[in-house]
Tab-separated table of C-alpha atoms in Angstrom:
chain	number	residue	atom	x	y	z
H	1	UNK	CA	40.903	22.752	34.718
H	2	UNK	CA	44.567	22.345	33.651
H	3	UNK	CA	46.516	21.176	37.248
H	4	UNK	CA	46.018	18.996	39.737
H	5	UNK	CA	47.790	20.957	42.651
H	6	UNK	CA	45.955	23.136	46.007
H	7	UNK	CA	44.553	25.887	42.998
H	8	UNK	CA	43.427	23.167	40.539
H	9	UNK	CA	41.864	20.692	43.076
H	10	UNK	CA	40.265	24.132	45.075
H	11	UNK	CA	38.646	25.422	41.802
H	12	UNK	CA	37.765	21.859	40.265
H	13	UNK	CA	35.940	21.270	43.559
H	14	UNK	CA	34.225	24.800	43.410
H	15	UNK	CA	32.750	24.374	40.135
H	16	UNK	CA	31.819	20.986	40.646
H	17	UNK	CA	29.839	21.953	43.668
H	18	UNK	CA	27.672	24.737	41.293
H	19	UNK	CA	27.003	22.521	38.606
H	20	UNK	CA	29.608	23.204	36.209
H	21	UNK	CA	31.025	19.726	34.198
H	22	UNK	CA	34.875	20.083	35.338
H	23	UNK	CA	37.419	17.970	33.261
H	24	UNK	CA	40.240	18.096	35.750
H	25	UNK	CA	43.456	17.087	33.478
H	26	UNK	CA	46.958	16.551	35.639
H	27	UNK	CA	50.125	15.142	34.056
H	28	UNK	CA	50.825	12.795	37.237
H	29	UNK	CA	51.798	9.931	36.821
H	30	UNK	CA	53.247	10.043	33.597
H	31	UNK	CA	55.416	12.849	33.925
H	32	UNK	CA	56.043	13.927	37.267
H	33	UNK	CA	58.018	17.279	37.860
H	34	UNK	CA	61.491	17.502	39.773
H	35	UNK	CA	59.764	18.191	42.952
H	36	UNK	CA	56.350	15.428	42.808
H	37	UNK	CA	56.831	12.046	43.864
H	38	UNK	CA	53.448	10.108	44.447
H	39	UNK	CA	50.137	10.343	41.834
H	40	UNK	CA	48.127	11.722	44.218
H	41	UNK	CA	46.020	15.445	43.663
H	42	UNK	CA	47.028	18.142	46.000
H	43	UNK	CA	50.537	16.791	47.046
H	44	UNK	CA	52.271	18.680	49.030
H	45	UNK	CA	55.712	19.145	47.392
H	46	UNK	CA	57.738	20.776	50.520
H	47	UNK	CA	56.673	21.739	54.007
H	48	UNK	CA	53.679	19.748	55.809
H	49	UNK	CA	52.851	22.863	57.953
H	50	UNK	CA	50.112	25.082	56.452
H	51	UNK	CA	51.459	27.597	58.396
H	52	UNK	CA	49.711	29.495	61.735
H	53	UNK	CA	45.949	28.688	62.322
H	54	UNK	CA	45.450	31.352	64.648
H	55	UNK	CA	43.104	33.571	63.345
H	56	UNK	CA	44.932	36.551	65.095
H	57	UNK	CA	48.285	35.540	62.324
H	58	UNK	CA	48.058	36.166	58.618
H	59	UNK	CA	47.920	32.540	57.516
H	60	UNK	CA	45.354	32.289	60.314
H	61	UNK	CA	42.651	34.496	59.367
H	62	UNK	CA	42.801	33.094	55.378
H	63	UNK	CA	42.322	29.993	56.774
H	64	UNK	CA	39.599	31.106	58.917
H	65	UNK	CA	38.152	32.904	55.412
H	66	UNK	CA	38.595	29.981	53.299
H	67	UNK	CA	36.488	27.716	55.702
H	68	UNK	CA	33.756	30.552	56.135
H	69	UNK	CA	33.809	29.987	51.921
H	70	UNK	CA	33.494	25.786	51.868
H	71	UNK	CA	36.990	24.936	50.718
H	72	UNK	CA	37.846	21.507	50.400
H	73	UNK	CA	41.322	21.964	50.818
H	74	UNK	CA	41.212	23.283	53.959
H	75	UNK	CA	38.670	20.804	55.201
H	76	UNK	CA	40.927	17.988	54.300
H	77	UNK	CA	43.871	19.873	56.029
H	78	UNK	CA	41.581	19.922	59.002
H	79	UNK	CA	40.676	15.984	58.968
H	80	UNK	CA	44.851	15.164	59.109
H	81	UNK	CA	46.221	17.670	60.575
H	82	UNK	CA	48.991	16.719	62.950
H	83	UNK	CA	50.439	18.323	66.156
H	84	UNK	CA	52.186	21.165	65.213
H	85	UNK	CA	51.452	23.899	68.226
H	86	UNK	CA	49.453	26.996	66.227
H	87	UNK	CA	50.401	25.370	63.083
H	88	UNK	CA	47.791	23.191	61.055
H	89	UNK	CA	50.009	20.844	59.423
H	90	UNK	CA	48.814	17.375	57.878
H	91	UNK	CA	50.083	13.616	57.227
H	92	UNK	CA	50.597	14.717	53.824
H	93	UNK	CA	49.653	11.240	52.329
H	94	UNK	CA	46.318	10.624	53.603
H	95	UNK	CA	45.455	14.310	52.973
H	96	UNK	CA	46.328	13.938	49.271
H	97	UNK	CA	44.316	11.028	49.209
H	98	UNK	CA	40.906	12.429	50.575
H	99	UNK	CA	41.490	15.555	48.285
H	100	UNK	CA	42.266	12.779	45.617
H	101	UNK	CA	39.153	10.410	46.450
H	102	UNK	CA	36.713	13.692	47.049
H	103	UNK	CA	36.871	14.878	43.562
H	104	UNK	CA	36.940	11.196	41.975
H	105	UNK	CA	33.727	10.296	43.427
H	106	UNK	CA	32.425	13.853	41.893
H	107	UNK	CA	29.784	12.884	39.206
H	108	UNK	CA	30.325	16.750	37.699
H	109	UNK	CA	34.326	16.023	37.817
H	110	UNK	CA	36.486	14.137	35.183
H	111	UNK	CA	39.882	13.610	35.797
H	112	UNK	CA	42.369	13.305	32.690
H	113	UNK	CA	45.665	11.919	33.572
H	114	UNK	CA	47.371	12.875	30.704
H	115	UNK	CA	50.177	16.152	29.615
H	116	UNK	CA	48.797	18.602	27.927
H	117	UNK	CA	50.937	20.818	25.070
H	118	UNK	CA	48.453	23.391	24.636
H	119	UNK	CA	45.650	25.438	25.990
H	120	UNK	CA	42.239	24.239	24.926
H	121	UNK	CA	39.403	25.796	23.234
H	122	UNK	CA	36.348	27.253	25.626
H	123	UNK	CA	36.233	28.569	29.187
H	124	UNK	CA	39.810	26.808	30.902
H	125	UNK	CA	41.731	27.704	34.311
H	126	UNK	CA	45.336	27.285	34.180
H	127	UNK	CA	47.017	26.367	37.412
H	128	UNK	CA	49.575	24.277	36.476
H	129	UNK	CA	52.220	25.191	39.201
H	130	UNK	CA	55.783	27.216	39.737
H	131	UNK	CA	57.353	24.268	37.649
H	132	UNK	CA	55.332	24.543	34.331
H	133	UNK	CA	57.151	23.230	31.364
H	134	UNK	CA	57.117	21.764	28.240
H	135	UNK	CA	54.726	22.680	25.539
H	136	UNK	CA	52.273	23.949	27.484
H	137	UNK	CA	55.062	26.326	28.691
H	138	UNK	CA	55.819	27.588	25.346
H	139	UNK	CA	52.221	28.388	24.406
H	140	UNK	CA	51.137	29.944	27.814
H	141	UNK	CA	54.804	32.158	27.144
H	142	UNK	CA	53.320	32.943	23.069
H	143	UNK	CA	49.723	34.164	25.382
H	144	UNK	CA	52.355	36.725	27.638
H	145	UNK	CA	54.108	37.658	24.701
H	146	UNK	CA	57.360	36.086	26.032
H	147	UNK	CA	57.066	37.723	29.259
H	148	UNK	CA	58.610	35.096	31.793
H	149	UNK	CA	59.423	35.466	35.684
H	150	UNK	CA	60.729	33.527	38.504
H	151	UNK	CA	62.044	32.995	41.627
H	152	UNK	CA	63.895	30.140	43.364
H	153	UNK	CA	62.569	28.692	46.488
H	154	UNK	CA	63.689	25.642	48.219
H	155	UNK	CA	62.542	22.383	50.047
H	156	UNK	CA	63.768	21.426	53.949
H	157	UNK	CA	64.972	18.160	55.021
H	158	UNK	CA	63.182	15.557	56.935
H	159	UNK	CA	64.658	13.537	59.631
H	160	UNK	CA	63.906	9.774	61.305
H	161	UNK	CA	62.478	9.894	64.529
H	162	UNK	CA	64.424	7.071	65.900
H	163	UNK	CA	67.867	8.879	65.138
H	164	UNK	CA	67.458	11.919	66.895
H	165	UNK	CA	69.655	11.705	69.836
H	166	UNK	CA	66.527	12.782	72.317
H	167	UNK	CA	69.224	13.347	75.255
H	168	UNK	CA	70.235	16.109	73.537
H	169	UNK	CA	66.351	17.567	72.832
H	170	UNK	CA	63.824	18.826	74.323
H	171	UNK	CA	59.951	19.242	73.155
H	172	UNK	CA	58.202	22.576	73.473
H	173	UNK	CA	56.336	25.391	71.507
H	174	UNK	CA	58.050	29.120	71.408
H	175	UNK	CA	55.764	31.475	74.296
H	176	UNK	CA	53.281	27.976	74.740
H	177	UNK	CA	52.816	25.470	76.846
H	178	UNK	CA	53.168	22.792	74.323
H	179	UNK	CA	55.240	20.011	73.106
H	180	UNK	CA	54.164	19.520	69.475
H	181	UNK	CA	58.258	21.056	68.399
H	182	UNK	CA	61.444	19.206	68.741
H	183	UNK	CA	63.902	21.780	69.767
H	184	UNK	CA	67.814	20.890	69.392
H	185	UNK	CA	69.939	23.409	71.190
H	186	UNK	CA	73.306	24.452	69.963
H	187	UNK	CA	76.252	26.000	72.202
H	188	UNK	CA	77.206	29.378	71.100
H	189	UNK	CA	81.025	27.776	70.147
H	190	UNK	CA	78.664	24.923	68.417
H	191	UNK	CA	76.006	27.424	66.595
H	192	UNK	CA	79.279	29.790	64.877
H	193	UNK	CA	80.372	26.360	64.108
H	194	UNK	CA	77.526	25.430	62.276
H	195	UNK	CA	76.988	28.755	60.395
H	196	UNK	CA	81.274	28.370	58.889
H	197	UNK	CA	80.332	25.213	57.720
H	198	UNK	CA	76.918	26.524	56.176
H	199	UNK	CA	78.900	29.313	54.382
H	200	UNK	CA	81.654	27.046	53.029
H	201	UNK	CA	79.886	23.907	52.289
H	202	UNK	CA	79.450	23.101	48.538
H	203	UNK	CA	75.712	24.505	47.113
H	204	UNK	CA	74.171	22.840	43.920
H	205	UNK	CA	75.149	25.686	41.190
H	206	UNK	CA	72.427	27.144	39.321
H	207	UNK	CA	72.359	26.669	35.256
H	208	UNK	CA	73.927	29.102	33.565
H	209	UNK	CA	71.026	30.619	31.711
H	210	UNK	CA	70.048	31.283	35.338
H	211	UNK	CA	69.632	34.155	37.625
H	212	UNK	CA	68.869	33.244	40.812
H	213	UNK	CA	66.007	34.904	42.597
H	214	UNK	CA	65.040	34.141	46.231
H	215	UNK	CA	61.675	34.608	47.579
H	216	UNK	CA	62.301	36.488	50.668
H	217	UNK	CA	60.073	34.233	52.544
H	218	UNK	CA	61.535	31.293	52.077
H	219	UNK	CA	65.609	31.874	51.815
H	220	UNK	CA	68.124	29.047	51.833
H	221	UNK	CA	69.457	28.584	55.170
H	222	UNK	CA	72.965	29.401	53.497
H	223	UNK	CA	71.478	32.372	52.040
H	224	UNK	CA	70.791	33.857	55.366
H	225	UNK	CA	74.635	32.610	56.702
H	226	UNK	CA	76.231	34.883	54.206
H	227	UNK	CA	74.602	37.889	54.878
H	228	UNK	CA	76.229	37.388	58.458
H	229	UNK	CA	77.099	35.359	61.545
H	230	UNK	CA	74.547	36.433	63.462
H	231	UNK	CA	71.094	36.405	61.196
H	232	UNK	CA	70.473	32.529	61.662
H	233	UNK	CA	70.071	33.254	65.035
H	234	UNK	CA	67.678	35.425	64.517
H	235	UNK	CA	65.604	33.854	62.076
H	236	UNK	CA	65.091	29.822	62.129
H	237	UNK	CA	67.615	29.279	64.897
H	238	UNK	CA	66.041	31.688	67.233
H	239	UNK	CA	65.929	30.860	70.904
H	240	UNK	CA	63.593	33.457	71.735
H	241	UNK	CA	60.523	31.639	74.362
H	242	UNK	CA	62.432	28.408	75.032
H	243	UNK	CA	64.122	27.310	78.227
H	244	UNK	CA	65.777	23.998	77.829
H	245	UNK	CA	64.740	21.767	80.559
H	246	UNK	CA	68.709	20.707	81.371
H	247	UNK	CA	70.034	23.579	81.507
H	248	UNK	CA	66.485	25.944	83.123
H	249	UNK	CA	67.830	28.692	80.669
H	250	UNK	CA	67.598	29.664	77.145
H	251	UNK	CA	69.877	28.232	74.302
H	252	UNK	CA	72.123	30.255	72.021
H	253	UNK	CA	70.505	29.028	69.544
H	254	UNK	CA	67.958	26.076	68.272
H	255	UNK	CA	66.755	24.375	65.783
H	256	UNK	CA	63.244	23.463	65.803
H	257	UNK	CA	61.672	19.723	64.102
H	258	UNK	CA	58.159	19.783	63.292
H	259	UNK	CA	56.143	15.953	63.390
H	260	UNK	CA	55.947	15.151	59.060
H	261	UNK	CA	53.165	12.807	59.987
H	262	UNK	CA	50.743	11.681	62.123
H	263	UNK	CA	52.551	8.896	63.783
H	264	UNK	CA	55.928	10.956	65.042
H	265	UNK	CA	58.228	8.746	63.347
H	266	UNK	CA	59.672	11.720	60.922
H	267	UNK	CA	59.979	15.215	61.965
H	268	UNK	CA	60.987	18.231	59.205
H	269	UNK	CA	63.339	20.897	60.137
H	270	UNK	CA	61.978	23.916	59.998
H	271	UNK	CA	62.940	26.968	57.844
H	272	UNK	CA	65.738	25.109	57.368
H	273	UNK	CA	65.312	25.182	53.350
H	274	UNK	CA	68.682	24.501	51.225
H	275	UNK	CA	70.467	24.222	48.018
H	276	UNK	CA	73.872	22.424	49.891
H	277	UNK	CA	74.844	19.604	48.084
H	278	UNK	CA	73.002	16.053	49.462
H	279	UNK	CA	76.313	14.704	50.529
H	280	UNK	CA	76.943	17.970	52.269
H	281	UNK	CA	73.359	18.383	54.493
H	282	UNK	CA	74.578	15.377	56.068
H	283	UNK	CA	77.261	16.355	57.342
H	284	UNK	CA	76.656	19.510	58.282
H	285	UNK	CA	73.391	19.131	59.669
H	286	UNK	CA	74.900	16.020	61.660
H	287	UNK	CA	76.673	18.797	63.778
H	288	UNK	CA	73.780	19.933	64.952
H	289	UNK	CA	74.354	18.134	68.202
H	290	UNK	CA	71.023	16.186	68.606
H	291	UNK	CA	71.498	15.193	64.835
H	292	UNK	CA	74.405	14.039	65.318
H	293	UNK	CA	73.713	10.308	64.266
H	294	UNK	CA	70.583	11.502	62.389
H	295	UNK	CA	68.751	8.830	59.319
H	296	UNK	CA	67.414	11.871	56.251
H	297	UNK	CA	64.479	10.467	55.106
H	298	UNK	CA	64.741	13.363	52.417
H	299	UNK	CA	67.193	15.806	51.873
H	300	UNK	CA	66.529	19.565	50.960
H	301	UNK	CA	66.617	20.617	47.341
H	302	UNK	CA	65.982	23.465	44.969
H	303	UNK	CA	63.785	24.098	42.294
H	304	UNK	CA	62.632	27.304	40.365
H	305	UNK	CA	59.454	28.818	40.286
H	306	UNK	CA	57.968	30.522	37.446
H	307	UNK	CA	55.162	33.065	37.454
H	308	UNK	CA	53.423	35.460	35.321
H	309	UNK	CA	52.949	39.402	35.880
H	310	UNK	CA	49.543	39.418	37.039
H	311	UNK	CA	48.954	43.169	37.160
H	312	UNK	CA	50.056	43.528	33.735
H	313	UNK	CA	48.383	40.366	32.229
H	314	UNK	CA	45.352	39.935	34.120
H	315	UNK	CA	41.507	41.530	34.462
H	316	UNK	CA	39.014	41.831	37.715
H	317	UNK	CA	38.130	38.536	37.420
H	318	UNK	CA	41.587	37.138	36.935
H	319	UNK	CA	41.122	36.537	33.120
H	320	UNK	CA	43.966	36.664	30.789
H	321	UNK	CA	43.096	40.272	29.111
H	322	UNK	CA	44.694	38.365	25.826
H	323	UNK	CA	41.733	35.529	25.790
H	324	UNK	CA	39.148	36.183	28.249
H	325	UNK	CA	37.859	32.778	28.645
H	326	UNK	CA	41.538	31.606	30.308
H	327	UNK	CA	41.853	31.995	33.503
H	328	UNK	CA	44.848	31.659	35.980
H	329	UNK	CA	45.117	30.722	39.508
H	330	UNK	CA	47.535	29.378	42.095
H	331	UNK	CA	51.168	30.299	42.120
H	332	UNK	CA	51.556	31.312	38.997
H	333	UNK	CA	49.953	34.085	39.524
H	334	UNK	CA	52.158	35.599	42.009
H	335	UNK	CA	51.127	34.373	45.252
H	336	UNK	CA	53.517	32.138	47.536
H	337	UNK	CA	51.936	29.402	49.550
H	338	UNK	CA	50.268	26.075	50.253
H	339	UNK	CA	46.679	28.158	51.329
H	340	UNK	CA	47.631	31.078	49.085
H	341	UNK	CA	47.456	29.140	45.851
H	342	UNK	CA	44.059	27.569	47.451
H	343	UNK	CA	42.724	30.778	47.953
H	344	UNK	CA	43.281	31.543	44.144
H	345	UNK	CA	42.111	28.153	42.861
H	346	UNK	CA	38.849	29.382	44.995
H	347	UNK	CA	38.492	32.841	43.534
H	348	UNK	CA	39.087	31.848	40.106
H	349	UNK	CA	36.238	29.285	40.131
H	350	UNK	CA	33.596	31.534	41.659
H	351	UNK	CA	34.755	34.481	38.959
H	352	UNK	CA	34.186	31.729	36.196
H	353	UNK	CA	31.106	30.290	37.669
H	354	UNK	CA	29.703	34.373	37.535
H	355	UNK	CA	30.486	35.589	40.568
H	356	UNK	CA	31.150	39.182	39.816
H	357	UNK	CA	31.830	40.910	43.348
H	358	UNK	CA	35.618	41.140	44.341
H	359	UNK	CA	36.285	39.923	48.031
H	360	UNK	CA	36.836	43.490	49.850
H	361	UNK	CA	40.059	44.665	50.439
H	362	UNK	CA	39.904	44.563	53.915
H	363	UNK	CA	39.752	40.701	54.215
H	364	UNK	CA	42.393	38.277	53.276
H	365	UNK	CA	40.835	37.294	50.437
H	366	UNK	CA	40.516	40.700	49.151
H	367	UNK	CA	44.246	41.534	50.246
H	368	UNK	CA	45.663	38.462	47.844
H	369	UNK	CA	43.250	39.633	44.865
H	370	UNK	CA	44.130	43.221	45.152
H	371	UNK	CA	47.846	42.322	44.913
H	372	UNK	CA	47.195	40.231	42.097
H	373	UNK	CA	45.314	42.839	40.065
H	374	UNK	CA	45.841	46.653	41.291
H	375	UNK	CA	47.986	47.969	38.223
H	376	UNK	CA	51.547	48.974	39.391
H	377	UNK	CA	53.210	52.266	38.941
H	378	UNK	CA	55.603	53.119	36.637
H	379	UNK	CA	58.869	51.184	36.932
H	380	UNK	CA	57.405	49.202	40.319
H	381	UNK	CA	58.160	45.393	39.952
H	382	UNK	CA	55.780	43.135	41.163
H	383	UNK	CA	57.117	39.802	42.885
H	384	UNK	CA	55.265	37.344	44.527
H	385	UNK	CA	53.982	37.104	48.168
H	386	UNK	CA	52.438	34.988	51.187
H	387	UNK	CA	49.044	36.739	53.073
H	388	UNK	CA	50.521	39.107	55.456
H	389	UNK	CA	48.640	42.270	57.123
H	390	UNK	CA	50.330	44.523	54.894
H	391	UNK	CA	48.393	43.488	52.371
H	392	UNK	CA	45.252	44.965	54.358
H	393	UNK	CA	44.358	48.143	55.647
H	394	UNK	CA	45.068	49.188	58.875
H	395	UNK	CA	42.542	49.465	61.760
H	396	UNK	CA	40.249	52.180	61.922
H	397	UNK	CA	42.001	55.720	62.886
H	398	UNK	CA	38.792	57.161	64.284
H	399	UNK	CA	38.575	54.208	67.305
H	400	UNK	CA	42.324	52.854	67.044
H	401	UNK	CA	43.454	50.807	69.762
H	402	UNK	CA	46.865	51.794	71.433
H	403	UNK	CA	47.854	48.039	71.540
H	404	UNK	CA	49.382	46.508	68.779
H	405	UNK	CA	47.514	43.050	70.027
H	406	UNK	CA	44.842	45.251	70.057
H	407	UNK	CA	45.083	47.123	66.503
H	408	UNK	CA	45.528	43.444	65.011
H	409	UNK	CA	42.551	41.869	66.899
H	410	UNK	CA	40.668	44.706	65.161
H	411	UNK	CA	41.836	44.574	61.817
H	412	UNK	CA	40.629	40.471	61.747
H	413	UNK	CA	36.954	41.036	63.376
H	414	UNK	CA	37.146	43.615	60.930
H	415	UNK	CA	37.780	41.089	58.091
H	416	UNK	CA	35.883	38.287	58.749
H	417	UNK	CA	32.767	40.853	59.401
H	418	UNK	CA	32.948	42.464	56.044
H	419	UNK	CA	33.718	38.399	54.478
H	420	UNK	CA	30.492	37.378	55.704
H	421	UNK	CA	28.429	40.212	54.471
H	422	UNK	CA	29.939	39.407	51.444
H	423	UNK	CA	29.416	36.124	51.152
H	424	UNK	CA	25.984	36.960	51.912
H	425	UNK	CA	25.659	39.096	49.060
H	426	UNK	CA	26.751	36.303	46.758
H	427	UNK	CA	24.242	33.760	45.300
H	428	UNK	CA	23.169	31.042	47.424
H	429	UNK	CA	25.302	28.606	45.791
H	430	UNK	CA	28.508	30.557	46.099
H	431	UNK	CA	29.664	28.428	49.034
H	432	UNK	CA	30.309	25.076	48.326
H	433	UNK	CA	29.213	22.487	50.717
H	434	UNK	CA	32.030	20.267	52.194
């Protein structure tokens, strides 16, 4: 098991739990990528938020999946998770930590801290990450036959508690009675403001052997300012569901803080991912009027993300067609996503421990895999992407609810209905016991 990350530490786990001998080798600490900072297994590298945990919203229902399925992951998530409204996100450092301890005290896991330059002999999983380099690069690159994509996505800014200006905030959830966000208003004279200084502020330039290619899920904030005025306000600075408490009406425009840990004494801004220039976040960010005298704790930053053309390159049971006994999960493999890349690690394990049943399609399981393996048409590009209902078919035409609340809460009974009766189907040790 080549990787320590959510795919790595998911599969090493899954194996372990069937009786499979796991050698778990990560590079951490003695070479750490441009985005890692501590040794510990499954560190989260940008947001804390695993995203909705609603099983009614996309991220929701894989979560619900992957807990239906034993991950450990997810059950970690769960033990330090912090208030975040719908969200489940975690104290990042004590969640890395249990993931870290939890496959330690494994007696069928081993891990290697060490680089590795090339792929091993014998049955392997490769989930080494979006930032794979060196020689293990260069050999996985000879397996594709040179074949290389990427995209760029980016990292947000955190924030000290105790330099928010909370005069100028107020706490509450979008359409909830809750107060697990941080909302900072912005005038409409203050927001247009804000976005001119976005546009014009100096960005860290790309090399020039370079193309830059956003994920669409996860675009720079000044990305989104140059394709107009207006679209910030719409997307990460949306007002929509929030009445500030001053004022008893709804801002122009906000930005939202989300708690980084479990005490409250950093908060993240959310969506508000960036390649500006470190000297530049501050003070642009500082006009944000509640940040006005704001401490970063860490600024936003870039990095590029490399995956492989899994359509193309991979078989049903996400083998590498070129050596069967490789396999690949996690991000490299096209998906985008903290619980994505865990779903992966999880499927990837259970095909190399013999499980030979795809999830169906109409779970969100089945919706990942299928996008992963269902052979393109001519001249179609594939491109990574995050769970979303697309990815699943729609709800059943012959009893299809008018509602769209409706339609949805139909298409996830539906899913975690035909998950179970799948899981059932699979040996009894296909779910791993957390």
């Amino acid at each position: 098991m080549i990787g320590g990350g959510l795919a790595g530490c998911e599969a090493a786990w899954q194996l372990a739990e069937r009786g499979r001998k796991v050698a778990l080798v990560e590079m951490k600490p003695a070479l750490l990528s441009p985005a890692h900072r501590t040794p510990a297994l499954c560190e989260l590298v940008c947001s804390n938020s695993l995203r909705s945990d609603d099983p009614e919203a996309p991220a929701g229902l894989l979560k619900a999946e992957l807990r239906r399925a034993g991950s450990l992951v997810i059950a970690c998530a769960d033990r330090h998770r912090v208030p975040a409204g719908d969200a489940l996100a975690v104290e990042r450092f004590g969640f890395g930590r249990e993931v870290t301890a939890r496959l330690a005290m494994h007696p069928n896991v081993r891990i290697e801290r060490r680089a590795i330059a090339a792929l091993p002999d014998g049955p392997t999983i490769v989930a080494t990450g979006p930032l794979t380099g060196g020689g293990l690069a260069r050999t996985v690159l000879g397996l594709l036959g040179g074949d290389r994509l990427y995209f760029y996505d980016a990292i947000a800014p955190i924030v000290d508690a105790e330099t928010i200006d909370w005069e100028r905030a107020f706490r509450a959830a979008r359409w909830q009675d809750s107060a697990d966000y941080v909302n900072c208003p912005l005038a409409e004279d203050e927001y247009y403001a804000f976005v001119a200084e976005v546009r014009a502020g100096r960005k860290v330039a790309p090399h020039a052997f370079e193309e830059l290619r956003y994920f669409e899920g996860c675009l720079p904030i000044e990305v989104m300012a140059e394709r107009g005025p207006d679209v910030l306000a719409h997307g990460p600075m949306r007002p929509v569901g929030l009445v500030d408490p001053r004022t008893g009406r709804r801002p122009f425009a906000v930005v939202q803080l989300r708690a980084e840990n479990a005490y409250g004494t950093s908060y993240n801004l959310v969506g508000f991912q960036t390649r500006l220039a470190y000297p530049e976040q501050k003070r642009i960010f500082r006009m944000i009027p509640a940040l006005r005298e704001a401490e970063f704790l860490r600024f936003g930053s870039i990095h590029r993300n490399a995956y492989i053309d899994s359509p193309a390159l991979l078989g049903p049971t996400l083998e590498l067609v070129a050596r069967p006994d490789v396999r690949f999960a996690g991000q490299m493999t096209g998906v985008e996503g903290y619980i994505e890349s865990c779903a992966i690690g999880l499927l990837a394990a259970w095909f190399a421990a013999g499980v030979a049943e795809a999830p169906p399609a109409t779970t969100a399981l089945g919706g990942l895999y299928h996008h992963l393996t269902a052979r393109r048409a001519p001249g179609e590009k594939f491109a990574p992407t995050n769970i979303n209902f697309g990815l699943l078919p729609p709800a059943d035409e012959r009893a299809r609810p008018t509602k769209k609340k409706d339609r949805r809460a139909q298409v996830v009974a539906r899913a975690l209905r035909d998950l179970d009766a799948w899981l059932r189907r699979l040996a009894p040790s296909a779910r791993a016991a957390i």
